């Protein structure tokens, strides 16, 4: 249907525009004469803004309509990408851009799933829409890094941000059109206020998926944001990683995601984390082999692509129905902390110890992740055995 095509294309182009950030480290070093630490500061500032506004933007989407908030987010990102194209050195404008992109991405990220709440979408199809939007985001973010590599003989690196501006405006047009197609009505009586997250949930078993998603987000963020640096140091083609990593995530979520989340979400996790650890070790010991680079991309994409929805399902299952809104809010918060703040640490490690240093730090993170999963599986097994004996 036309309605669905416009929705998914809008989400895809917005994610494709945001994917230009994966080339920002290279741009910072080569065009702006900056370094990894300044790039880490950029992501941290953007992260602070995103985390601060993600709840507020969700309230605005309910009050004024998801289409308007998503379009506003795309406009803010467009201004940010235009700023990156315009600057020639690291200055206050560089960090203002971080604020604009953080603002824009938080608005889009909160508003996009709300299109699934439209009255024109059947209750049984809402989950499908959320999943497909997620797939569009993953596929979109890899687009510009791959396109830049293909046309690098004809494009300057700064032209990538011009394309990102164009993609953002395509998204704005699509989102505004969706207000009519999805019959989204503003609820002006909705109060613009944010209910604080109930911190008591951190004293329940939900604390474990919060830690797990944080550790997984650290791995995801470094793999995507520092890949150009890794590939350049090893004489590899970074677009190979972005393409096959994203392709693996998309295929796994479409083919296996629904099957695995319907069972015990923790059961497949040890295998997935071992696969993730294997992918990182391949990257550490790979000197310049493209086949090994492909193998690591598939291993990391497959493991992360399936681990994230499994942990999210686990977070919901271990929480009471009354706490689930707060649990999912805290889950998203933990994810963003890992995505935006660990790169600042990794940037320092990279400047001191090279790419092997931050890859080893990710191996440690995955090992801790694995220990947490095994501890919860052991606890669950003992609990069910005890329950069975009492019957």
Short mmCIF file of N, CA and C in Angstrom, two decimals, residues 234-295:
data_model
loop_
_atom_site.label_atom_id
_atom_site.label_comp_id
_atom_site.label_asym_id
_atom_site.label_seq_id
_atom_site.Cartn_x
_atom_site.Cartn_y
_atom_site.Cartn_z
N UNK A 234 44.07 -1.27 8.86
CA UNK A 234 44.33 -2.65 8.39
C UNK A 234 44.32 -2.77 6.86
N UNK A 235 44.15 -1.65 6.16
CA UNK A 235 44.11 -1.70 4.71
C UNK A 235 42.89 -2.42 4.17
N UNK A 236 41.74 -2.25 4.85
CA UNK A 236 40.50 -2.93 4.46
C UNK A 236 39.48 -1.91 3.97
N UNK A 237 38.40 -2.40 3.39
CA UNK A 237 37.34 -1.56 2.87
C UNK A 237 36.19 -1.53 3.87
N UNK A 238 35.98 -0.37 4.53
CA UNK A 238 34.98 -0.31 5.59
C UNK A 238 33.56 -0.55 5.09
N UNK A 239 33.28 -0.27 3.82
CA UNK A 239 31.93 -0.49 3.30
C UNK A 239 31.56 -1.97 3.31
N UNK A 240 32.56 -2.85 3.21
CA UNK A 240 32.33 -4.29 3.28
C UNK A 240 31.71 -4.66 4.63
N UNK A 241 32.25 -4.06 5.69
CA UNK A 241 31.73 -4.34 7.03
C UNK A 241 30.31 -3.79 7.17
N UNK A 242 30.11 -2.51 6.83
CA UNK A 242 28.79 -1.90 7.00
C UNK A 242 27.72 -2.66 6.22
N UNK A 243 28.03 -3.07 5.01
CA UNK A 243 27.03 -3.73 4.18
C UNK A 243 26.64 -5.09 4.77
N UNK A 244 27.63 -5.93 5.07
CA UNK A 244 27.30 -7.28 5.53
C UNK A 244 26.86 -7.31 6.99
N UNK A 245 27.32 -6.37 7.80
CA UNK A 245 26.83 -6.27 9.17
C UNK A 245 25.33 -5.95 9.16
N UNK A 246 24.96 -4.90 8.41
CA UNK A 246 23.56 -4.49 8.36
C UNK A 246 22.69 -5.56 7.70
N UNK A 247 23.20 -6.18 6.63
CA UNK A 247 22.45 -7.24 5.96
C UNK A 247 22.19 -8.40 6.91
N UNK A 248 23.17 -8.76 7.72
CA UNK A 248 23.01 -9.86 8.68
C UNK A 248 21.97 -9.52 9.73
N UNK A 249 22.01 -8.28 10.24
CA UNK A 249 21.02 -7.85 11.23
C UNK A 249 19.61 -7.93 10.65
N UNK A 250 19.43 -7.40 9.45
CA UNK A 250 18.11 -7.36 8.83
C UNK A 250 17.58 -8.76 8.58
N UNK A 251 18.39 -9.62 7.98
CA UNK A 251 17.93 -10.98 7.65
C UNK A 251 17.59 -11.76 8.92
N UNK A 252 18.44 -11.67 9.93
CA UNK A 252 18.20 -12.42 11.17
C UNK A 252 16.94 -11.96 11.89
N UNK A 253 16.72 -10.64 11.91
CA UNK A 253 15.52 -10.16 12.59
C UNK A 253 14.25 -10.54 11.86
N UNK A 254 14.31 -10.55 10.53
CA UNK A 254 13.13 -10.91 9.76
C UNK A 254 12.86 -12.41 9.83
N UNK A 255 13.91 -13.22 9.67
CA UNK A 255 13.74 -14.67 9.57
C UNK A 255 13.61 -15.35 10.93
N UNK A 256 14.46 -14.95 11.89
CA UNK A 256 14.53 -15.68 13.16
C UNK A 256 14.01 -14.92 14.37
N UNK A 257 13.89 -13.59 14.26
CA UNK A 257 13.53 -12.79 15.42
C UNK A 257 12.26 -13.23 16.12
N UNK A 258 11.18 -13.41 15.34
CA UNK A 258 9.90 -13.80 15.92
C UNK A 258 9.92 -15.18 16.54
N UNK A 259 10.67 -16.10 15.94
CA UNK A 259 10.74 -17.48 16.45
C UNK A 259 11.45 -17.52 17.79
N UNK A 260 12.60 -16.84 17.89
CA UNK A 260 13.40 -16.91 19.11
C UNK A 260 12.75 -16.19 20.28
N UNK A 261 12.12 -15.02 20.02
CA UNK A 261 11.53 -14.25 21.12
C UNK A 261 10.28 -14.92 21.68
N UNK A 262 9.70 -15.87 20.95
CA UNK A 262 8.49 -16.55 21.43
C UNK A 262 8.83 -17.61 22.48
N UNK A 263 10.11 -17.96 22.62
CA UNK A 263 10.52 -18.97 23.59
C UNK A 263 11.25 -18.28 24.75
N UNK A 264 11.98 -19.04 25.55
CA UNK A 264 12.76 -18.43 26.62
C UNK A 264 13.83 -17.54 25.99
N UNK A 265 13.74 -16.21 26.17
CA UNK A 265 14.64 -15.31 25.44
C UNK A 265 16.11 -15.46 25.81
N UNK A 266 16.40 -16.03 26.99
CA UNK A 266 17.80 -16.16 27.40
C UNK A 266 18.47 -17.42 26.86
N UNK A 267 17.69 -18.41 26.47
CA UNK A 267 18.28 -19.69 26.05
C UNK A 267 19.27 -19.58 24.90
N UNK A 268 18.97 -18.79 23.83
CA UNK A 268 19.95 -18.71 22.73
C UNK A 268 21.11 -17.75 23.02
N UNK A 269 21.01 -16.96 24.09
CA UNK A 269 21.98 -15.88 24.31
C UNK A 269 23.43 -16.34 24.46
N UNK A 270 23.73 -17.43 25.20
CA UNK A 270 25.14 -17.84 25.31
C UNK A 270 25.78 -18.12 23.95
N UNK A 271 25.01 -18.75 23.04
CA UNK A 271 25.54 -19.05 21.71
C UNK A 271 25.78 -17.76 20.92
N UNK A 272 24.84 -16.82 21.04
CA UNK A 272 24.98 -15.55 20.32
C UNK A 272 26.16 -14.74 20.84
N UNK A 273 26.37 -14.75 22.15
CA UNK A 273 27.47 -13.99 22.73
C UNK A 273 28.82 -14.62 22.41
N UNK A 274 28.84 -15.95 22.35
CA UNK A 274 30.08 -16.61 21.91
C UNK A 274 30.39 -16.26 20.46
N UNK A 275 29.34 -16.16 19.63
CA UNK A 275 29.52 -15.75 18.24
C UNK A 275 30.03 -14.31 18.17
N UNK A 276 29.49 -13.45 19.03
CA UNK A 276 29.94 -12.06 19.08
C UNK A 276 31.40 -11.96 19.51
N UNK A 277 31.76 -12.74 20.52
CA UNK A 277 33.14 -12.76 21.00
C UNK A 277 34.08 -13.28 19.91
N UNK A 278 33.64 -14.30 19.19
CA UNK A 278 34.44 -14.83 18.08
C UNK A 278 34.66 -13.76 17.01
N UNK A 279 33.60 -13.01 16.68
CA UNK A 279 33.72 -11.95 15.68
C UNK A 279 34.71 -10.88 16.09
N UNK A 280 34.73 -10.52 17.38
CA UNK A 280 35.69 -9.53 17.88
C UNK A 280 37.11 -10.06 17.83
N UNK A 281 37.29 -11.32 18.20
CA UNK A 281 38.63 -11.91 18.16
C UNK A 281 39.17 -12.01 16.74
N UNK A 282 38.27 -12.30 15.79
CA UNK A 282 38.69 -12.32 14.38
C UNK A 282 39.19 -10.93 13.97
N UNK A 283 38.50 -9.89 14.42
CA UNK A 283 38.92 -8.53 14.09
C UNK A 283 40.28 -8.20 14.70
N UNK A 284 40.51 -8.66 15.92
CA UNK A 284 41.79 -8.38 16.58
C UNK A 284 42.96 -9.02 15.83
N UNK A 285 42.77 -10.27 15.41
CA UNK A 285 43.88 -11.01 14.79
C UNK A 285 43.93 -10.87 13.27
N UNK A 286 42.97 -10.16 12.70
CA UNK A 286 42.96 -9.96 11.25
C UNK A 286 43.91 -8.80 10.89
N UNK A 287 44.88 -9.08 10.08
CA UNK A 287 45.83 -8.03 9.69
C UNK A 287 45.34 -7.27 8.46
N UNK A 288 44.92 -7.99 7.42
CA UNK A 288 44.43 -7.29 6.22
C UNK A 288 43.64 -8.22 5.31
N UNK A 289 43.00 -9.23 5.88
CA UNK A 289 42.29 -10.23 5.09
C UNK A 289 40.82 -9.87 4.95
N UNK A 290 40.35 -9.64 3.71
CA UNK A 290 38.97 -9.23 3.47
C UNK A 290 37.96 -10.33 3.80
N UNK A 291 38.35 -11.61 3.61
CA UNK A 291 37.44 -12.71 3.93
C UNK A 291 37.18 -12.76 5.43
N UNK A 292 38.25 -12.61 6.23
CA UNK A 292 38.08 -12.58 7.69
C UNK A 292 37.26 -11.36 8.11
N UNK A 293 37.43 -10.27 7.41
CA UNK A 293 36.66 -9.05 7.69
C UNK A 293 35.17 -9.30 7.45
N UNK A 294 34.88 -10.01 6.36
CA UNK A 294 33.50 -10.40 6.05
C UNK A 294 32.94 -11.32 7.14
N UNK A 295 33.74 -12.30 7.57
CA UNK A 295 33.32 -13.24 8.61
C UNK A 295 32.99 -12.50 9.90
#
